[in-house]
Each structure stands twice: as structure tokens, then as C-alpha cells.
Amino acid sequence: IALTELADVLTSSRLILGGSSGVMHFASLCGCPQVVISAKGNKLRYETAWNPFQTRAMVINEEGWKASSELVIKRVDEFLAASV
């Protein structure tokens, strides 16, 4: 989809979940809270360094790029519970 459409979707979304990527960084700029699956080195980037608008972010990095579905579900539940 066009970048303007993606911005609209992200701006109106409650959460985006995915692997570290350009779309996830763009979500930060759109104010879309995110749960990111990534390597350990990216935690500070998503949470502070590359997050100029301080968009809520959680990085799942304990299992690297191959996080188990159980861990991902647990972290998404925690993230959503904390936003209420």
C-alpha cells in the first residue's frame, strides 16, 4: 500500500507486532505502539535512541530472532495489560 495509507493504518492501530524492520521504525514515527522481535542490540534503538516521539515499544530479544509463540503471546498480553 502507499506510504500515506500505511501511516493512516499505523496511526489508528492499537499495536503493531513484528520483526525488526523499516515498517516497525516507521510505526514509531506514526505513534503506533509496538512489540518488536529482534536481536539484543536493538532494544535501546526501539525504546529510546531511534524513537524521537517516545512511542511505547517492547522488544522481545531473549530468544533472538526465533522467539517462541508462547513468549510472544505472553509479552503481547503484558504490553496490552500495561496500556489499560
CSV table of N, CA, C and O in Angstrom, one decimal:
chain,number,residue,atom,x,y,z
A,1,ILE,N,0.8,-1.2,0.0
A,1,ILE,CA,0.0,0.0,0.0
A,1,ILE,C,0.9,1.2,0.0
A,1,ILE,O,2.1,1.2,0.3
A,2,ALA,N,0.3,2.4,-0.3
A,2,ALA,CA,1.1,3.6,-0.3
A,2,ALA,C,1.5,4.0,1.1
A,2,ALA,O,0.8,3.6,2.1
A,3,LEU,N,2.6,4.7,1.2
A,3,LEU,CA,3.1,5.1,2.5
A,3,LEU,C,2.1,5.9,3.3
A,3,LEU,O,2.0,5.8,4.5
A,4,THR,N,1.3,6.8,2.6
A,4,THR,CA,0.3,7.6,3.3
A,4,THR,C,-0.8,6.7,3.8
A,4,THR,O,-1.3,7.0,4.9
A,5,GLU,N,-1.2,5.7,3.1
A,5,GLU,CA,-2.1,4.7,3.6
A,5,GLU,C,-1.6,4.0,4.8
A,5,GLU,O,-2.3,3.8,5.8
A,6,LEU,N,-0.4,3.5,4.7
A,6,LEU,CA,0.3,2.8,5.8
A,6,LEU,C,0.3,3.7,7.1
A,6,LEU,O,0.1,3.3,8.2
A,7,ALA,N,0.7,5.0,6.9
A,7,ALA,CA,0.7,5.9,8.0
A,7,ALA,C,-0.7,6.0,8.7
A,7,ALA,O,-0.8,6.0,9.9
A,8,ASP,N,-1.7,6.1,7.9
A,8,ASP,CA,-3.1,6.1,8.4
A,8,ASP,C,-3.4,4.9,9.2
A,8,ASP,O,-4.0,4.9,10.3
A,9,VAL,N,-3.1,3.7,8.7
A,9,VAL,CA,-3.3,2.4,9.4
A,9,VAL,C,-2.6,2.4,10.7
A,9,VAL,O,-3.1,2.1,11.7
A,10,LEU,N,-1.3,2.7,10.7
A,10,LEU,CA,-0.5,2.7,11.9
A,10,LEU,C,-1.0,3.7,12.9
A,10,LEU,O,-1.0,3.4,14.1
A,11,THR,N,-1.3,4.9,12.5
A,11,THR,CA,-1.8,5.9,13.4
A,11,THR,C,-3.0,5.5,14.1
A,11,THR,O,-3.2,5.9,15.3
A,12,SER,N,-3.9,4.7,13.5
A,12,SER,CA,-5.1,4.3,14.1
A,12,SER,C,-5.1,2.9,14.7
A,12,SER,O,-6.1,2.4,15.2
A,13,SER,N,-3.9,2.3,14.8
A,13,SER,CA,-3.8,1.0,15.3
A,13,SER,C,-3.5,1.0,16.8
A,13,SER,O,-2.8,1.9,17.3
A,14,ARG,N,-3.9,0.0,17.5
A,14,ARG,CA,-3.6,-0.2,18.9
A,14,ARG,C,-2.2,-0.7,19.2
A,14,ARG,O,-1.6,-0.4,20.2
A,15,LEU,N,-1.7,-1.5,18.2
A,15,LEU,CA,-0.4,-2.2,18.3
A,15,LEU,C,0.0,-2.7,17.0
A,15,LEU,O,-0.8,-3.1,16.2
A,16,ILE,N,1.3,-2.7,16.8
A,16,ILE,CA,1.9,-3.5,15.7
A,16,ILE,C,2.9,-4.5,16.3
A,16,ILE,O,3.6,-4.2,17.3
A,17,LEU,N,2.9,-5.7,15.8
A,17,LEU,CA,3.7,-6.8,16.2
A,17,LEU,C,4.5,-7.3,15.0
A,17,LEU,O,3.9,-7.5,14.0
A,18,GLY,N,5.8,-7.4,15.1
A,18,GLY,CA,6.6,-7.9,14.0
A,18,GLY,C,8.1,-7.9,14.3
A,18,GLY,O,8.6,-7.5,15.4
A,19,GLY,N,8.8,-8.4,13.3
A,19,GLY,CA,10.3,-8.5,13.4
A,19,GLY,C,10.8,-7.1,13.1
A,19,GLY,O,10.2,-6.3,12.5
A,20,SER,N,12.0,-6.8,13.6
A,20,SER,CA,12.7,-5.6,13.4
A,20,SER,C,12.8,-5.3,11.9
A,20,SER,O,13.3,-6.1,11.1
A,21,SER,N,12.3,-4.1,11.5
A,21,SER,CA,12.2,-3.8,10.1
A,21,SER,C,12.0,-2.3,9.9
A,21,SER,O,11.6,-1.6,10.9
A,22,GLY,N,12.0,-1.8,8.7
A,22,GLY,CA,11.7,-0.4,8.4
A,22,GLY,C,10.3,-0.1,8.8
A,22,GLY,O,10.0,1.0,9.3
A,23,VAL,N,9.4,-1.0,8.6
A,23,VAL,CA,8.0,-0.7,8.9
A,23,VAL,C,7.8,-0.5,10.4
A,23,VAL,O,7.1,0.4,10.9
A,24,MET,N,8.6,-1.3,11.2
A,24,MET,CA,8.5,-1.1,12.7
A,24,MET,C,9.0,0.3,13.1
A,24,MET,O,8.5,0.9,14.0
A,25,HIS,N,10.1,0.7,12.5
A,25,HIS,CA,10.7,2.0,12.7
A,25,HIS,C,9.7,3.1,12.3
A,25,HIS,O,9.5,4.1,13.0
A,26,PHE,N,9.0,2.9,11.2
A,26,PHE,CA,8.0,3.9,10.7
A,26,PHE,C,6.9,3.9,11.7
A,26,PHE,O,6.3,5.0,11.9
A,27,ALA,N,6.5,2.8,12.2
A,27,ALA,CA,5.4,2.8,13.2
A,27,ALA,C,5.8,3.7,14.4
A,27,ALA,O,4.9,4.4,14.9
A,28,SER,N,7.0,3.7,14.8
A,28,SER,CA,7.4,4.7,15.9
A,28,SER,C,7.1,6.1,15.5
A,28,SER,O,6.6,6.9,16.3
A,29,LEU,N,7.4,6.5,14.3
A,29,LEU,CA,7.2,7.8,13.8
A,29,LEU,C,5.7,8.1,13.7
A,29,LEU,O,5.3,9.3,13.8
A,30,CYS,N,4.9,7.1,13.5
A,30,CYS,CA,3.4,7.3,13.4
A,30,CYS,C,2.7,7.2,14.8
A,30,CYS,O,1.5,7.3,14.9
A,31,GLY,N,3.5,7.0,15.9
A,31,GLY,CA,2.9,6.9,17.2
A,31,GLY,C,2.2,5.6,17.5
A,31,GLY,O,1.4,5.5,18.4
A,32,CYS,N,2.5,4.6,16.7
A,32,CYS,CA,1.9,3.2,16.9
A,32,CYS,C,2.7,2.4,17.9
A,32,CYS,O,3.9,2.1,17.6
A,33,PRO,N,2.1,2.0,19.0
A,33,PRO,CA,2.8,1.2,19.9
A,33,PRO,C,3.2,-0.1,19.3
A,33,PRO,O,2.5,-0.6,18.4
A,34,GLN,N,4.4,-0.7,19.7
A,34,GLN,CA,4.9,-1.8,19.0
A,34,GLN,C,5.5,-2.8,19.9
A,34,GLN,O,6.1,-2.5,20.9
A,35,VAL,N,5.4,-4.1,19.5
A,35,VAL,CA,6.1,-5.2,20.1
A,35,VAL,C,7.0,-5.7,19.0
A,35,VAL,O,6.5,-6.2,18.0
A,36,VAL,N,8.3,-5.7,19.2
A,36,VAL,CA,9.3,-6.0,18.2
A,36,VAL,C,10.1,-7.2,18.6
A,36,VAL,O,10.6,-7.3,19.7
A,37,ILE,N,10.2,-8.2,17.6
A,37,ILE,CA,11.0,-9.4,17.8
A,37,ILE,C,12.4,-9.0,17.2
A,37,ILE,O,12.4,-8.7,16.0
A,38,SER,N,13.5,-9.2,18.0
A,38,SER,CA,14.7,-8.7,17.4
A,38,SER,C,15.9,-9.3,18.2
A,38,SER,O,15.7,-10.0,19.2
A,39,ALA,N,17.1,-8.9,17.7
A,39,ALA,CA,18.3,-9.3,18.4
A,39,ALA,C,18.5,-8.3,19.6
A,39,ALA,O,17.9,-7.3,19.7
A,40,LYS,N,19.3,-8.7,20.5
A,40,LYS,CA,19.6,-7.9,21.8
A,40,LYS,C,20.0,-6.5,21.5
A,40,LYS,O,19.7,-5.6,22.2
A,41,GLY,N,20.8,-6.3,20.5
A,41,GLY,CA,21.4,-5.0,20.2
A,41,GLY,C,20.3,-3.9,19.8
A,41,GLY,O,20.7,-2.7,19.8
A,42,ASN,N,19.1,-4.3,19.5
A,42,ASN,CA,18.1,-3.3,19.0
A,42,ASN,C,17.2,-2.7,20.1
A,42,ASN,O,16.4,-1.8,19.8
A,43,LYS,N,17.3,-3.2,21.3
A,43,LYS,CA,16.4,-2.8,22.4
A,43,LYS,C,16.4,-1.3,22.6
A,43,LYS,O,15.4,-0.6,22.6
A,44,LEU,N,17.6,-0.7,22.8
A,44,LEU,CA,17.7,0.7,23.0
A,44,LEU,C,17.3,1.5,21.8
A,44,LEU,O,16.8,2.6,21.9
A,45,ARG,N,17.5,1.0,20.6
A,45,ARG,CA,17.1,1.7,19.4
A,45,ARG,C,15.6,1.9,19.4
A,45,ARG,O,15.1,3.0,19.1
A,46,TYR,N,14.9,0.9,19.6
A,46,TYR,CA,13.4,1.0,19.6
A,46,TYR,C,12.8,1.7,20.7
A,46,TYR,O,11.9,2.5,20.6
A,47,GLU,N,13.4,1.6,21.9
A,47,GLU,CA,12.8,2.2,23.1
A,47,GLU,C,13.2,3.6,23.3
A,47,GLU,O,12.4,4.4,23.8
A,48,THR,N,14.4,4.0,22.8
A,48,THR,CA,14.8,5.4,23.0
A,48,THR,C,15.6,6.0,21.9
A,48,THR,O,15.2,7.0,21.4
A,49,ALA,N,16.7,5.5,21.5
A,49,ALA,CA,17.6,6.1,20.5
A,49,ALA,C,17.0,6.5,19.2
A,49,ALA,O,17.2,7.6,18.7
A,50,TRP,N,16.2,5.6,18.6
A,50,TRP,CA,15.6,5.9,17.3
A,50,TRP,C,14.1,6.1,17.5
A,50,TRP,O,13.3,5.8,16.6
A,51,ASN,N,13.6,6.6,18.6
A,51,ASN,CA,12.2,6.8,18.9
A,51,ASN,C,12.0,8.2,19.4
A,51,ASN,O,11.8,8.5,20.6
A,52,PRO,N,12.1,9.2,18.4
A,52,PRO,CA,12.0,10.6,18.8
A,52,PRO,C,10.7,11.0,19.5
A,52,PRO,O,10.7,12.0,20.2
A,53,PHE,N,9.6,10.3,19.2
A,53,PHE,CA,8.4,10.7,19.8
A,53,PHE,C,8.0,9.9,21.1
A,53,PHE,O,6.9,10.0,21.6
A,54,GLN,N,9.0,9.1,21.5
A,54,GLN,CA,8.8,8.2,22.7
A,54,GLN,C,7.5,7.3,22.6
A,54,GLN,O,6.8,7.2,23.6
A,55,THR,N,7.4,6.8,21.4
A,55,THR,CA,6.3,5.8,21.2
A,55,THR,C,6.5,4.6,22.1
A,55,THR,O,7.7,4.1,22.1
A,56,ARG,N,5.5,4.1,22.7
A,56,ARG,CA,5.6,2.9,23.5
A,56,ARG,C,6.2,1.7,22.7
A,56,ARG,O,5.6,1.4,21.6
A,57,ALA,N,7.2,1.0,23.2
A,57,ALA,CA,7.8,-0.1,22.5
A,57,ALA,C,8.3,-1.1,23.5
A,57,ALA,O,8.8,-0.8,24.5
A,58,MET,N,8.1,-2.4,23.1
A,58,MET,CA,8.7,-3.5,23.8
A,58,MET,C,9.4,-4.4,22.9
A,58,MET,O,8.9,-4.7,21.8
A,59,VAL,N,10.7,-4.7,23.2
A,59,VAL,CA,11.5,-5.5,22.4
A,59,VAL,C,11.6,-6.9,23.0
A,59,VAL,O,12.0,-7.0,24.2
A,60,ILE,N,11.2,-7.9,22.3
A,60,ILE,CA,11.4,-9.3,22.7
A,60,ILE,C,12.7,-9.8,22.1
A,60,ILE,O,12.9,-9.9,20.9
A,61,ASN,N,13.7,-10.0,23.0
A,61,ASN,CA,15.0,-10.4,22.4
A,61,ASN,C,15.7,-11.6,23.2
A,61,ASN,O,16.8,-11.9,22.9
A,62,GLU,N,15.0,-12.1,24.1
A,62,GLU,CA,15.6,-13.2,24.9
A,62,GLU,C,15.9,-14.4,24.1
A,62,GLU,O,16.8,-15.2,24.4
A,63,GLU,N,15.2,-14.7,23.0
A,63,GLU,CA,15.4,-15.8,22.2
A,63,GLU,C,15.9,-15.4,20.8
A,63,GLU,O,15.8,-16.2,19.8
A,64,GLY,N,16.3,-14.2,20.7
A,64,GLY,CA,16.8,-13.7,19.4
A,64,GLY,C,15.7,-13.6,18.4
A,64,GLY,O,14.5,-13.3,18.7
A,65,TRP,N,16.0,-13.8,17.1
A,65,TRP,CA,15.0,-13.7,16.0
A,65,TRP,C,14.0,-14.8,16.0
A,65,TRP,O,13.0,-14.7,15.3
A,66,LYS,N,14.2,-15.8,16.7
A,66,LYS,CA,13.3,-17.0,16.7
A,66,LYS,C,12.6,-17.2,18.0
A,66,LYS,O,12.6,-18.2,18.6
A,67,ALA,N,11.9,-16.1,18.4
A,67,ALA,CA,11.1,-16.2,19.7
A,67,ALA,C,10.0,-17.2,19.5
A,67,ALA,O,9.3,-17.2,18.5
A,68,SER,N,9.8,-17.9,20.6
A,68,SER,CA,8.7,-18.9,20.6
A,68,SER,C,7.3,-18.2,20.6
A,68,SER,O,7.2,-17.0,21.1
A,69,SER,N,6.3,-18.8,20.1
A,69,SER,CA,5.0,-18.2,20.0
A,69,SER,C,4.5,-18.0,21.5
A,69,SER,O,3.8,-17.0,21.7
A,70,GLU,N,4.8,-18.9,22.4
A,70,GLU,CA,4.4,-18.7,23.8
A,70,GLU,C,5.0,-17.4,24.4
A,70,GLU,O,4.3,-16.7,25.1
A,71,LEU,N,6.3,-17.2,24.1
A,71,LEU,CA,6.9,-16.0,24.6
A,71,LEU,C,6.3,-14.7,24.0
A,71,LEU,O,6.0,-13.7,24.7
A,72,VAL,N,6.0,-14.8,22.7
A,72,VAL,CA,5.4,-13.6,22.0
A,72,VAL,C,4.0,-13.3,22.6
A,72,VAL,O,3.7,-12.2,22.9
A,73,ILE,N,3.2,-14.3,22.7
A,73,ILE,CA,1.9,-14.2,23.2
A,73,ILE,C,1.9,-13.6,24.7
A,73,ILE,O,1.2,-12.7,25.0
A,74,LYS,N,2.8,-14.1,25.5
A,74,LYS,CA,2.9,-13.6,26.9
A,74,LYS,C,3.3,-12.1,26.9
A,74,LYS,O,2.7,-11.4,27.6
A,75,ARG,N,4.3,-11.7,26.1
A,75,ARG,CA,4.7,-10.4,26.0
A,75,ARG,C,3.7,-9.4,25.5
A,75,ARG,O,3.5,-8.3,26.0
A,76,VAL,N,2.9,-9.8,24.5
A,76,VAL,CA,1.9,-9.0,23.9
A,76,VAL,C,0.8,-8.8,25.0
A,76,VAL,O,0.3,-7.7,25.2
A,77,ASP,N,0.4,-9.9,25.7
A,77,ASP,CA,-0.5,-9.8,26.8
A,77,ASP,C,-0.1,-8.8,27.8
A,77,ASP,O,-0.9,-7.9,28.3
A,78,GLU,N,1.2,-8.8,28.2
A,78,GLU,CA,1.8,-7.9,29.2
A,78,GLU,C,1.7,-6.5,28.7
A,78,GLU,O,1.4,-5.5,29.4
A,79,PHE,N,2.1,-6.3,27.4
A,79,PHE,CA,2.1,-5.0,26.8
A,79,PHE,C,0.7,-4.4,26.8
A,79,PHE,O,0.5,-3.2,27.2
A,80,LEU,N,-0.3,-5.1,26.4
A,80,LEU,CA,-1.6,-4.6,26.3
A,80,LEU,C,-2.2,-4.4,27.7
A,80,LEU,O,-2.9,-3.4,27.9
A,81,ALA,N,-1.9,-5.2,28.6
A,81,ALA,CA,-2.4,-5.0,30.0
A,81,ALA,C,-1.8,-3.7,30.6
A,81,ALA,O,-2.5,-3.0,31.4
A,82,ALA,N,-0.6,-3.4,30.3
A,82,ALA,CA,0.0,-2.2,30.8
A,82,ALA,C,-0.5,-1.0,30.2
A,82,ALA,O,-0.3,0.1,30.7
A,83,SER,N,-1.1,-1.1,29.1
A,83,SER,CA,-1.6,0.1,28.4
A,83,SER,C,-3.1,0.5,28.8
A,83,SER,O,-3.6,1.5,28.3
A,84,VAL,N,-3.7,-0.3,29.6
A,84,VAL,CA,-5.1,0.0,30.0
A,84,VAL,C,-5.1,1.0,31.1
A,84,VAL,O,-4.3,1.1,31.9
